[in-house]
Short mmCIF file of C-alpha atoms and ligand atoms in Angstrom, two decimals:
data_model
loop_
_atom_site.label_atom_id
_atom_site.label_comp_id
_atom_site.label_asym_id
_atom_site.label_seq_id
_atom_site.Cartn_x
_atom_site.Cartn_y
_atom_site.Cartn_z
CA UNK A 397 26.87 29.93 -19.85
CA UNK A 398 23.09 30.22 -20.04
CA UNK A 399 20.79 28.39 -17.65
CA UNK A 400 17.77 26.23 -18.51
CA UNK A 401 15.31 28.51 -16.71
CA UNK A 402 16.83 31.91 -17.58
CA UNK A 403 13.99 34.45 -17.80
CA UNK A 404 11.52 32.37 -15.78
CA UNK A 405 10.14 34.31 -12.81
CA UNK A 406 8.82 32.42 -9.81
CA UNK A 407 6.81 33.74 -6.87
CA UNK A 408 7.89 31.54 -4.00
CA UNK A 409 5.24 31.48 -1.28
CA UNK A 410 6.68 28.36 0.30
CA UNK A 411 7.81 27.57 3.81
CA UNK A 412 9.45 24.82 5.84
CA UNK A 413 10.87 22.20 3.42
CA UNK A 414 8.62 20.68 0.76
CA UNK A 415 8.02 23.91 -1.18
CA UNK A 416 11.44 25.50 -0.54
CA UNK A 417 13.27 22.37 -1.79
CA UNK A 418 11.32 22.66 -5.06
CA UNK A 419 11.92 26.37 -5.63
CA UNK A 420 15.60 26.09 -4.66
CA UNK A 421 16.05 23.43 -7.36
CA UNK A 422 14.35 25.73 -9.90
CA UNK A 423 16.71 28.48 -8.70
CA UNK A 424 19.68 26.17 -9.31
CA UNK A 425 18.35 25.79 -12.86
CA UNK A 426 18.43 29.57 -13.36
CA UNK A 427 14.92 30.79 -12.49
CA UNK A 428 14.49 34.14 -10.72
CA UNK A 429 12.92 32.93 -7.47
CA UNK A 430 11.32 35.64 -5.34
CA UNK A 431 10.51 34.36 -1.89
CA UNK A 432 7.55 36.21 -0.34
CA UNK A 433 7.72 36.23 3.46
CA UNK A 434 5.62 37.64 6.28
CA UNK A 435 7.17 40.92 7.55
CA UNK A 436 8.95 40.58 10.86
CA UNK A 437 8.79 36.80 10.84
CA UNK A 438 9.59 35.23 7.50
CA UNK A 439 9.76 31.52 6.85
CA UNK A 440 9.40 29.92 10.27
CA UNK A 441 12.51 27.81 9.68
CA UNK A 442 14.75 30.91 9.82
CA UNK A 443 14.55 30.43 13.58
CA UNK A 444 14.42 26.64 13.85
CA UNK A 445 17.27 24.92 15.78
CA UNK A 446 19.60 27.87 15.37
CA UNK A 447 23.32 27.08 15.56
CA UNK A 448 24.24 30.79 15.86
CA UNK A 449 22.25 33.03 18.18
CA UNK A 450 20.01 35.44 16.23
CA UNK A 451 21.16 34.28 12.77
CA UNK A 452 19.30 32.41 10.07
CA UNK A 453 19.37 28.69 10.79
CA UNK A 454 20.99 26.05 8.62
CA UNK A 455 17.50 24.67 8.00
CA UNK A 456 16.60 27.91 6.26
CA UNK A 457 19.90 28.54 4.51
CA UNK A 458 20.20 25.00 3.12
CA UNK A 459 16.75 25.12 1.47
CA UNK A 460 16.65 28.70 0.24
CA UNK A 461 19.77 29.28 -1.83
CA UNK A 462 19.49 30.99 -5.22
CA UNK A 463 16.46 33.06 -4.18
CA UNK A 464 15.64 36.68 -3.49
CA UNK A 465 13.55 37.53 -0.42
CA UNK A 466 10.88 40.17 -0.10
CA UNK A 467 8.68 40.84 2.90
CA UNK A 468 5.03 41.34 2.10
CA UNK A 469 1.90 41.09 4.19
CA UNK A 470 -0.44 39.72 1.57
CA UNK A 471 -3.46 40.33 3.77
CA UNK A 472 -3.10 44.14 3.66
CA UNK A 473 -4.49 46.21 0.75
CA UNK A 474 -0.97 47.27 -0.36
CA UNK A 475 0.28 43.71 0.01
CA UNK A 476 -2.57 42.37 -2.12
CA UNK A 477 -1.89 44.96 -4.83
CA UNK A 478 1.81 44.07 -4.90
CA UNK A 479 1.08 40.35 -5.03
CA UNK A 480 -1.34 40.97 -7.92
CA UNK A 481 1.42 42.82 -9.81
CA UNK A 482 3.85 40.02 -9.06
CA UNK A 483 1.38 37.44 -10.33
CA UNK A 484 0.80 39.41 -13.52
CA UNK A 485 4.55 39.53 -14.17
CA UNK A 486 5.46 35.96 -13.18
CA UNK A 487 5.51 32.55 -14.83
CA UNK A 488 5.04 30.34 -11.78
CA UNK A 489 3.68 30.64 -8.25
CA UNK A 490 4.63 27.90 -5.80
CA UNK A 491 3.00 27.52 -2.38
CA UNK A 492 2.70 24.93 0.37
CA UNK A 493 0.44 26.63 2.89
CA UNK A 494 -2.21 24.70 4.76
CA UNK A 495 -5.23 23.77 2.60
CA UNK A 496 -7.38 26.81 1.80
CA UNK A 497 -4.82 29.45 2.90
CA UNK A 498 -4.39 30.90 -0.61
CA UNK A 499 -8.19 31.13 -1.01
CA UNK A 500 -8.51 32.86 2.38
CA UNK A 501 -5.81 35.32 1.26
CA UNK A 502 -7.97 36.11 -1.80
CA UNK A 503 -5.74 34.35 -4.33
CA UNK A 504 -7.62 31.24 -5.37
CA UNK A 505 -6.51 29.33 -8.47
CA UNK A 506 -9.71 30.38 -10.24
CA UNK A 507 -9.05 34.08 -9.60
CA UNK A 508 -5.37 33.83 -10.54
CA UNK A 509 -6.13 31.92 -13.74
CA UNK A 510 -9.27 33.71 -14.88
CA UNK A 511 -8.59 37.27 -13.72
CA UNK A 512 -4.91 37.87 -13.11
CA UNK A 513 -2.65 35.80 -15.36
CA UNK A 514 -3.90 32.88 -17.46
CA UNK A 515 -0.31 31.96 -18.36
CA UNK A 516 0.73 31.52 -14.74
CA UNK A 517 1.44 28.00 -13.46
CA UNK A 518 0.31 27.61 -9.85
CA UNK A 519 2.00 24.75 -8.06
CA UNK A 520 1.06 23.47 -4.62
CA UNK A 521 2.09 20.84 -2.11
CA UNK A 522 -0.51 19.65 0.39
CA UNK A 523 -0.54 16.73 2.78
CA UNK A 524 -3.38 14.97 0.96
CA UNK A 525 -4.82 15.47 -2.52
CA UNK A 526 -7.88 17.58 -3.20
CA UNK A 527 -10.82 15.20 -3.04
CA UNK A 528 -9.15 12.91 -0.51
CA UNK A 529 -11.12 12.27 2.69
CA UNK A 530 -8.32 14.01 4.68
CA UNK A 531 -7.84 16.90 2.25
CA UNK A 532 -8.14 19.63 4.89
CA UNK A 533 -5.50 18.21 7.26
CA UNK A 534 -2.10 19.78 7.93
CA UNK A 535 0.85 17.47 7.40
CA UNK A 536 4.55 17.45 8.24
CA UNK A 537 7.32 15.19 6.94
CA UNK A 538 6.97 12.16 9.19
CA UNK A 539 3.18 12.26 9.03
CA UNK A 540 3.49 11.85 5.27
CA UNK A 541 5.93 8.97 5.68
CA UNK A 542 3.16 7.30 7.67
CA UNK A 543 0.28 8.18 5.34
CA UNK A 544 2.19 7.10 2.22
CA UNK A 545 3.16 3.61 3.35
CA UNK A 546 6.86 4.15 4.07
CA UNK A 547 6.66 3.88 7.87
CA UNK A 548 4.62 0.68 7.97
CA UNK A 549 7.15 -1.05 5.74
CA UNK A 550 10.33 0.31 7.37
CA UNK A 551 12.01 -1.22 10.42
CA UNK A 552 12.12 -4.74 11.82
CA UNK A 553 9.15 -7.09 12.04
CA UNK A 554 9.33 -7.16 15.84
CA UNK A 555 9.63 -3.38 16.27
CA UNK A 556 7.43 -0.33 15.62
CA UNK A 557 7.05 1.40 12.25
CA UNK A 558 10.06 3.62 11.55
CA UNK A 559 10.56 6.91 9.74
CA UNK A 560 13.49 7.38 7.39
CA UNK A 561 16.31 9.88 7.83
CA UNK A 562 15.73 10.94 4.23
CA UNK A 563 12.94 13.50 3.68
CA UNK A 564 10.57 11.25 1.77
CA UNK A 565 7.62 13.46 2.72
CA UNK A 566 9.11 16.92 2.27
CA UNK A 567 11.96 17.18 -0.21
CA UNK A 568 10.63 14.24 -2.18
CA UNK A 569 7.27 16.01 -2.59
CA UNK A 570 9.17 19.14 -3.62
CA UNK A 571 11.03 17.18 -6.29
CA UNK A 572 7.77 15.72 -7.59
CA UNK A 573 6.37 19.26 -7.75
CA UNK A 574 9.46 20.40 -9.63
CA UNK A 575 8.87 17.71 -12.28
CA UNK A 576 5.22 18.78 -12.55
CA UNK A 577 6.17 22.44 -12.97
CA UNK A 578 8.66 21.68 -15.73
CA UNK A 579 6.03 19.56 -17.54
CA UNK A 580 3.48 22.40 -17.21
CA UNK A 581 6.03 24.90 -18.56
CA UNK A 582 6.54 22.69 -21.60
CA UNK A 583 2.77 22.33 -22.10
CA UNK A 584 2.43 26.11 -21.89
CA UNK A 585 4.73 26.37 -24.92
CA UNK A 586 2.02 24.57 -26.88
CA UNK A 587 -1.16 25.96 -25.34
CA UNK A 588 -0.10 29.40 -24.10
CA UNK A 589 -1.98 28.61 -20.89
CA UNK A 590 -0.87 27.99 -17.34
CA UNK A 591 -2.34 25.27 -15.19
CA UNK A 592 -2.59 24.15 -11.60
CA UNK A 593 0.00 21.56 -10.57
CA UNK A 594 -0.65 19.73 -7.32
CA UNK A 595 1.36 17.19 -5.36
CA UNK A 596 0.08 15.44 -2.26
CA UNK A 597 2.82 14.40 0.14
CA UNK A 598 1.02 11.12 0.78
CA UNK A 599 1.16 10.29 -2.93
CA UNK A 600 4.78 11.37 -3.38
CA UNK A 601 5.71 8.94 -0.58
CA UNK A 602 3.48 6.19 -1.99
CA UNK A 603 5.14 6.66 -5.37
CA UNK A 604 8.46 5.73 -3.74
CA UNK A 605 6.84 2.82 -1.91
CA UNK A 606 5.72 1.25 -5.22
CA UNK A 607 7.73 -1.92 -4.53
CA UNK A 608 5.87 -2.37 -1.25
CA UNK A 609 2.53 -2.21 -3.07
CA UNK A 610 3.96 -4.81 -5.44
CA UNK A 611 4.68 -6.96 -2.39
CA UNK A 612 1.13 -6.48 -1.09
CA UNK A 613 -0.18 -7.96 -4.33
CA UNK A 614 2.34 -10.81 -4.33
CA UNK A 615 1.36 -11.58 -0.75
CA UNK A 616 -2.34 -11.67 -1.63
CA UNK A 617 -1.78 -13.74 -4.76
CA UNK A 618 0.81 -16.24 -3.51
CA UNK A 619 1.02 -15.91 0.29
CA UNK A 620 4.80 -15.71 -0.09
CA UNK A 621 7.53 -13.06 -0.09
CA UNK A 622 10.63 -15.13 -0.67
CA UNK A 623 13.21 -12.39 -0.34
CA UNK A 624 11.96 -11.46 3.15
CA UNK A 625 13.55 -13.37 6.06
CA UNK A 626 10.18 -14.34 7.56
CA UNK A 627 10.08 -17.83 6.04
CA UNK A 628 13.58 -18.66 7.24
CA UNK A 629 12.78 -17.38 10.74
CA UNK A 630 9.34 -19.00 10.88
CA UNK A 631 7.56 -15.66 11.37
CA UNK A 632 4.05 -15.46 9.88
CA UNK A 633 3.76 -12.88 7.10
CA UNK A 634 0.34 -11.54 8.05
CA UNK A 635 -1.96 -9.97 5.46
CA UNK A 636 -0.10 -6.73 4.72
CA UNK A 637 3.43 -6.06 3.41
CA UNK A 638 5.51 -6.52 6.56
CA UNK A 639 8.55 -4.66 7.81
CA UNK A 640 11.47 -6.55 6.31
CA UNK A 641 14.39 -5.24 8.34
CA UNK A 642 17.27 -4.90 5.91
CA UNK A 643 15.91 -7.33 3.34
CA UNK A 644 16.49 -6.38 -0.29
CA UNK A 645 13.48 -4.55 -1.62
CA UNK A 646 13.77 -5.06 -5.35
CA UNK A 647 14.24 -8.64 -6.47
CA UNK A 648 17.72 -9.47 -5.22
CA UNK A 649 18.18 -10.55 -1.59
CA UNK A 650 20.53 -8.37 0.42
CA UNK A 651 21.44 -7.60 4.01
CA UNK A 652 23.46 -5.19 6.17
CA UNK A 653 26.74 -6.79 7.23
CA UNK A 654 29.09 -5.79 10.03
CA UNK A 655 32.63 -4.88 9.12
CA UNK A 656 35.71 -4.49 11.33
CA UNK A 657 34.66 -1.37 13.27
CA UNK A 658 31.20 -2.73 14.02
CA UNK A 659 32.67 -6.07 15.08
CA UNK A 660 35.16 -4.48 17.50
CA UNK A 661 32.83 -1.61 18.52
CA UNK A 662 35.11 1.20 17.28
CA UNK A 663 32.80 2.49 14.52
CA UNK A 664 28.99 2.19 14.69
CA UNK A 665 28.71 2.94 10.96
CA UNK A 666 31.17 0.30 9.79
CA UNK A 667 28.69 -1.76 7.78
CA UNK A 668 28.18 -2.66 4.14
CA UNK A 669 25.05 -3.60 2.28
CA UNK A 670 25.79 -6.88 0.51
CA UNK A 671 23.63 -8.25 -2.28
CA UNK A 672 23.19 -11.82 -3.44
CA UNK A 673 22.56 -10.88 -7.04
CA UNK A 674 21.37 -14.08 -8.70
CA UNK A 675 23.47 -13.75 -11.84
CA UNK A 676 26.59 -12.96 -9.78
CA UNK A 677 26.22 -16.19 -7.76
CA UNK A 678 29.26 -17.93 -9.26
CA UNK A 679 31.48 -14.93 -8.54
CA UNK A 680 30.04 -14.52 -5.04
CA UNK A 681 30.86 -18.17 -4.27
CA UNK A 682 34.42 -17.71 -5.48
CA UNK A 683 34.85 -14.50 -3.52
CA UNK A 684 33.54 -15.97 -0.26
CA UNK A 685 35.59 -19.17 -0.62
CA UNK A 686 32.64 -21.47 -1.21
CA UNK A 687 33.27 -22.69 -4.79
CA UNK A 688 31.29 -25.85 -4.02
CA UNK A 689 28.08 -23.79 -3.69
CA UNK A 690 28.22 -22.99 -7.42
CA UNK A 691 27.00 -26.48 -8.23
CA UNK A 692 25.45 -27.56 -4.93
CA UNK A 693 21.66 -27.90 -5.57
CA UNK A 694 21.11 -26.83 -1.96
CA UNK A 695 22.58 -23.42 -2.87
CA UNK A 696 22.79 -22.80 -6.61
CA UNK A 697 19.29 -21.42 -7.23
CA UNK A 698 17.35 -18.56 -5.69
CA UNK A 699 14.64 -21.03 -4.62
CA UNK A 700 17.19 -23.30 -2.91
CA UNK A 701 18.72 -20.35 -1.03
CA UNK A 702 15.35 -18.98 0.05
CA UNK A 703 15.38 -20.65 3.48
CA UNK A 704 19.05 -20.01 4.22
CA UNK A 705 19.69 -16.43 3.18
CA UNK A 706 20.34 -15.16 6.70
CA UNK A 707 22.77 -18.06 7.25
CA UNK A 708 24.63 -17.13 4.05
CA UNK A 709 24.78 -13.49 5.11
CA UNK A 710 26.02 -14.49 8.58
CA UNK A 711 28.75 -16.55 6.95
CA UNK A 712 29.82 -13.67 4.67
CA UNK A 713 29.76 -11.33 7.67
CA UNK A 714 32.13 -13.64 9.53
CA UNK A 715 34.70 -13.01 6.77
CA UNK A 716 34.61 -9.26 7.31
CA UNK A 717 36.07 -8.98 10.80
CA UNK A 718 39.40 -7.61 9.63
CA UNK A 719 38.28 -5.29 6.82
CA UNK A 720 36.55 -1.91 7.06
CA UNK A 721 33.53 -1.10 4.89
CA UNK A 722 35.62 0.54 2.18
CA UNK A 723 37.97 -2.43 1.99
CA UNK A 724 34.96 -4.79 1.84
CA UNK A 725 33.36 -2.70 -0.92
CA UNK A 726 36.53 -2.95 -3.00
CA UNK A 727 36.87 -6.66 -2.14
CA UNK A 728 33.33 -7.27 -3.45
CA UNK A 729 33.65 -4.96 -6.47
CA UNK A 730 36.70 -6.94 -7.64
CA UNK A 731 34.19 -9.74 -8.30
CA UNK A 732 31.41 -7.45 -9.61
CA UNK A 733 29.30 -8.01 -6.50
CA UNK A 734 26.90 -5.10 -5.79
CA UNK A 735 27.96 -3.98 -2.32
CA UNK A 736 28.44 -0.57 -0.74
CA UNK A 737 29.52 1.16 2.46
CA UNK A 738 27.16 2.76 4.98
CA UNK A 739 28.38 6.34 4.70
CA UNK A 740 28.04 8.47 7.82
CA UNK A 741 27.01 12.12 7.55
CA UNK A 742 30.52 13.07 8.71
CA UNK A 743 32.07 11.11 5.87
CA UNK A 744 29.64 12.58 3.32
CA UNK A 745 30.31 16.12 4.54
CA UNK A 746 34.03 15.74 3.82
CA UNK A 747 33.89 13.21 0.96
CA UNK A 748 36.54 14.23 -1.59
CA UNK A 749 34.54 12.92 -4.57
CA UNK A 750 31.34 14.77 -3.59
CA UNK A 751 33.39 17.94 -3.03
CA UNK A 752 35.14 17.53 -6.39
CA UNK A 753 31.79 16.98 -8.13
CA UNK A 754 30.47 20.16 -6.45
CA UNK A 755 27.57 18.21 -4.97
CA UNK A 756 28.60 19.17 -1.43
CA UNK A 757 29.50 22.85 -1.58
CA UNK A 758 30.55 25.57 0.84
CA UNK A 759 28.65 28.84 0.55
CA UNK A 760 29.64 32.16 2.05
CA UNK A 761 26.81 33.80 4.03
CA UNK A 762 26.87 37.52 4.67
CA UNK A 763 25.35 37.39 8.16
CA UNK A 764 26.40 34.04 9.64
CA UNK A 765 30.08 35.02 9.64
CA UNK A 766 31.50 32.34 7.43
CA UNK A 767 30.64 29.46 5.17
CA UNK A 768 28.02 26.77 5.52
CA UNK A 769 27.77 23.44 3.78
CA UNK A 770 24.92 22.67 1.48
CA UNK A 771 23.95 20.25 -1.27
CA UNK A 772 23.87 21.49 -4.84
CA UNK A 773 21.85 19.93 -7.62
CA UNK A 774 22.32 16.16 -7.78
CA UNK A 775 21.32 16.48 -11.44
CA UNK A 776 24.29 17.43 -13.62
CA UNK A 777 24.08 18.98 -17.09
CA UNK A 778 26.53 19.19 -19.97
CA UNK A 779 25.15 22.58 -21.06
CA UNK A 780 24.58 24.31 -17.73
CA UNK A 781 26.75 24.96 -14.70
CA UNK A 782 24.98 25.10 -11.33
CA UNK A 783 26.19 27.95 -9.10
CA UNK A 784 24.89 27.82 -5.55
CA UNK A 785 24.23 31.26 -4.10
CA UNK A 786 23.58 31.90 -0.39
CA UNK A 787 20.07 32.12 1.03
CA UNK A 788 18.81 35.72 1.27
CA UNK A 789 18.30 37.65 4.47
CA UNK A 790 14.69 38.39 5.36
CA UNK A 791 13.49 41.13 3.00
CA UNK A 792 16.94 41.63 1.49
CA UNK A 793 15.46 42.30 -1.94
CA UNK A 794 12.17 44.00 -1.08
CA UNK A 795 13.09 47.42 -2.49
CA UNK A 796 14.81 45.94 -5.53
CA UNK A 797 11.79 43.80 -6.48
CA UNK A 798 9.26 46.56 -5.83
CA UNK A 799 11.23 48.92 -8.05
CA UNK A 800 11.19 46.28 -10.80
CA UNK A 801 7.39 46.34 -10.46
CA UNK A 802 7.40 50.14 -10.98
CA UNK A 803 7.20 51.40 -7.39
CA UNK A 804 9.20 54.54 -6.52
CA UNK A 805 11.23 55.15 -3.36
CA UNK A 806 8.35 57.34 -2.09
CA UNK A 807 5.83 54.54 -2.78
CA UNK A 808 7.99 52.06 -0.91
CA UNK A 809 8.30 54.39 2.10
CA UNK A 810 4.52 54.86 2.15
CA UNK A 811 3.80 51.14 1.84
CA UNK A 812 6.36 50.36 4.53
CA UNK A 813 4.57 52.89 6.76
CA UNK A 814 1.35 50.93 6.17
CA UNK A 815 3.08 47.84 7.60
CA UNK A 816 2.66 45.88 4.38
CA UNK A 817 6.44 45.29 3.98
N1 LIG B 1326 1.26 37.51 4.43
C1 LIG B 1326 0.13 37.29 5.12
N2 LIG B 1326 -0.21 36.09 5.63
C2 LIG B 1326 0.68 35.08 5.43
C3 LIG B 1326 1.87 35.23 4.73
C4 LIG B 1326 2.16 36.53 4.21
N3 LIG B 1326 3.28 36.78 3.54
N4 LIG B 1326 2.52 34.06 4.71
C5 LIG B 1326 1.76 33.17 5.39
N5 LIG B 1326 0.65 33.79 5.82
C6 LIG B 1326 -0.46 33.20 6.58
C7 LIG B 1326 -1.23 32.19 5.76
O1 LIG B 1326 -2.10 32.87 4.89
C8 LIG B 1326 -1.94 31.43 6.86
O2 LIG B 1326 -3.04 32.20 7.30
P1 LIG B 1326 -4.52 31.59 7.52
O3 LIG B 1326 -4.36 30.39 8.38
O4 LIG B 1326 -5.23 32.72 8.19
O5 LIG B 1326 -5.08 31.26 6.23
C9 LIG B 1326 -0.93 31.44 7.99
O6 LIG B 1326 0.05 32.43 7.65
C10 LIG B 1326 -0.17 30.20 8.30
O7 LIG B 1326 -0.11 29.29 7.26
P2 LIG B 1326 -0.11 27.72 7.49
O8 LIG B 1326 -1.39 27.29 8.10
O9 LIG B 1326 0.28 27.11 6.20
O10 LIG B 1326 1.10 27.53 8.54
P3 LIG B 1326 1.23 26.52 9.78
O11 LIG B 1326 2.56 26.82 10.38
O12 LIG B 1326 0.07 26.56 10.70
O13 LIG B 1326 1.25 25.06 9.11
C11 LIG B 1326 2.11 23.32 7.70
C12 LIG B 1326 2.44 24.56 8.55
C13 LIG B 1326 3.40 22.93 6.96
C14 LIG B 1326 1.67 22.17 8.59
C15 LIG B 1326 1.02 23.67 6.68
O14 LIG B 1326 1.40 24.80 5.97
C16 LIG B 1326 0.70 22.56 5.70
O15 LIG B 1326 0.06 21.56 6.03
N6 LIG B 1326 1.15 22.73 4.43
C17 LIG B 1326 0.86 21.81 3.37
C18 LIG B 1326 1.66 20.57 3.50
C19 LIG B 1326 3.13 20.84 3.57
O16 LIG B 1326 3.73 21.43 2.70
N7 LIG B 1326 3.74 20.32 4.62
C20 LIG B 1326 5.17 20.20 4.68
C21 LIG B 1326 5.87 21.34 5.11
S1 LIG B 1326 7.54 20.87 5.27
O17 LIG B 1326 7.52 19.76 6.53
#
């Protein structure tokens, strides 16, 4: 079966997570992704939090599947010549170095576009956008969660800002970049020209915090945020979107409710998220044995429930002492109530459905001595199968790629002697 990006060649000058997540996804879609790494070192994550002494870490292997790896010192004359040849032969270059690093290397967008390959799409992730007051700053994941508004709006009102366990700064920026690259590829069909695609981590986070910017405006316009528990608890809202604990973010109130294991202390993840969807109110009342609330004007509208949501959730929670989260989910689903279990990482790792769907996959690695778990594409296609291939060893494909560029064995030996590989 063919792949969407068959024949598309990508120079992958990415490291850590934001860039690698993007190029791995493009690799899942069939692109030939050639990861360019510093000789002797490679992507710094190869050595981060190793689980096996001396072997590539899970950080590296889980973000660099479906790629080839070459070592190349792009600051040496040979390295520069090889990178030029790669650029002339490629469709896309992706990088997430610190601001200005590509320019300092001698490969500015202007030079690439005007001198080397006008069809090439150059895609970058930076912490802040070009033109932003902080454009020159380096940024890691949690810094972006702070700069993009996620941290200030996550956590409880009486605690500090919190970062998420999901990589809103890194992988999310990589996914935004992936969308931009695919749009630029399509535009190139029409114009024949490449373009620069840029994603700022701050903006990728902000894009996911859109609802919180909505709340900022509602707060300024009305002074109220009815789905937050502040009113019920008598806590002042302040002048900026507050941390809402587990309050529902969209338009439907919701809360995290303890199930059996959390009640008796046997399972810290035995919780469900339970939603008071307005148009499911009648069914909710039936399910929770409060049929009188269907018609009670103290309860039967969103406005009436506004000052007693936490009390309603506490009541529902009291019904869940003898059911685990999966039983509660089924119990709620029988009445079409949006409710779901808090899945632990252990459960997700072994989840039969995710294994069957090939979302969680085991990949054989030639140097780690066995298989590792990774996540395949969460996007499924009717006309393309996604095969996850293991991450490459450092420089595993250097000779192969150089030969494709026309270098002979003798050339490669000479260039290796010059410490460019
Ligand atoms: N050959 C020669 N030099 C190479 C090379 C190669 N193959 N690969 C990297 N280098 C050089 C770079 O050119 C750069 O050199 P200069 O500083 O002299 O220009 C240097 O290695 C290190 O690059 P860096 O500054 O990007 O790396 P860092 O570890 O200091 O910073 C990070 C890491 C992530 C903070 C920074 O790259 C950054 O802010 N990137 C943009 C935002 C981003 O993507 N952050 C998220 C990463 S995932 O959490």
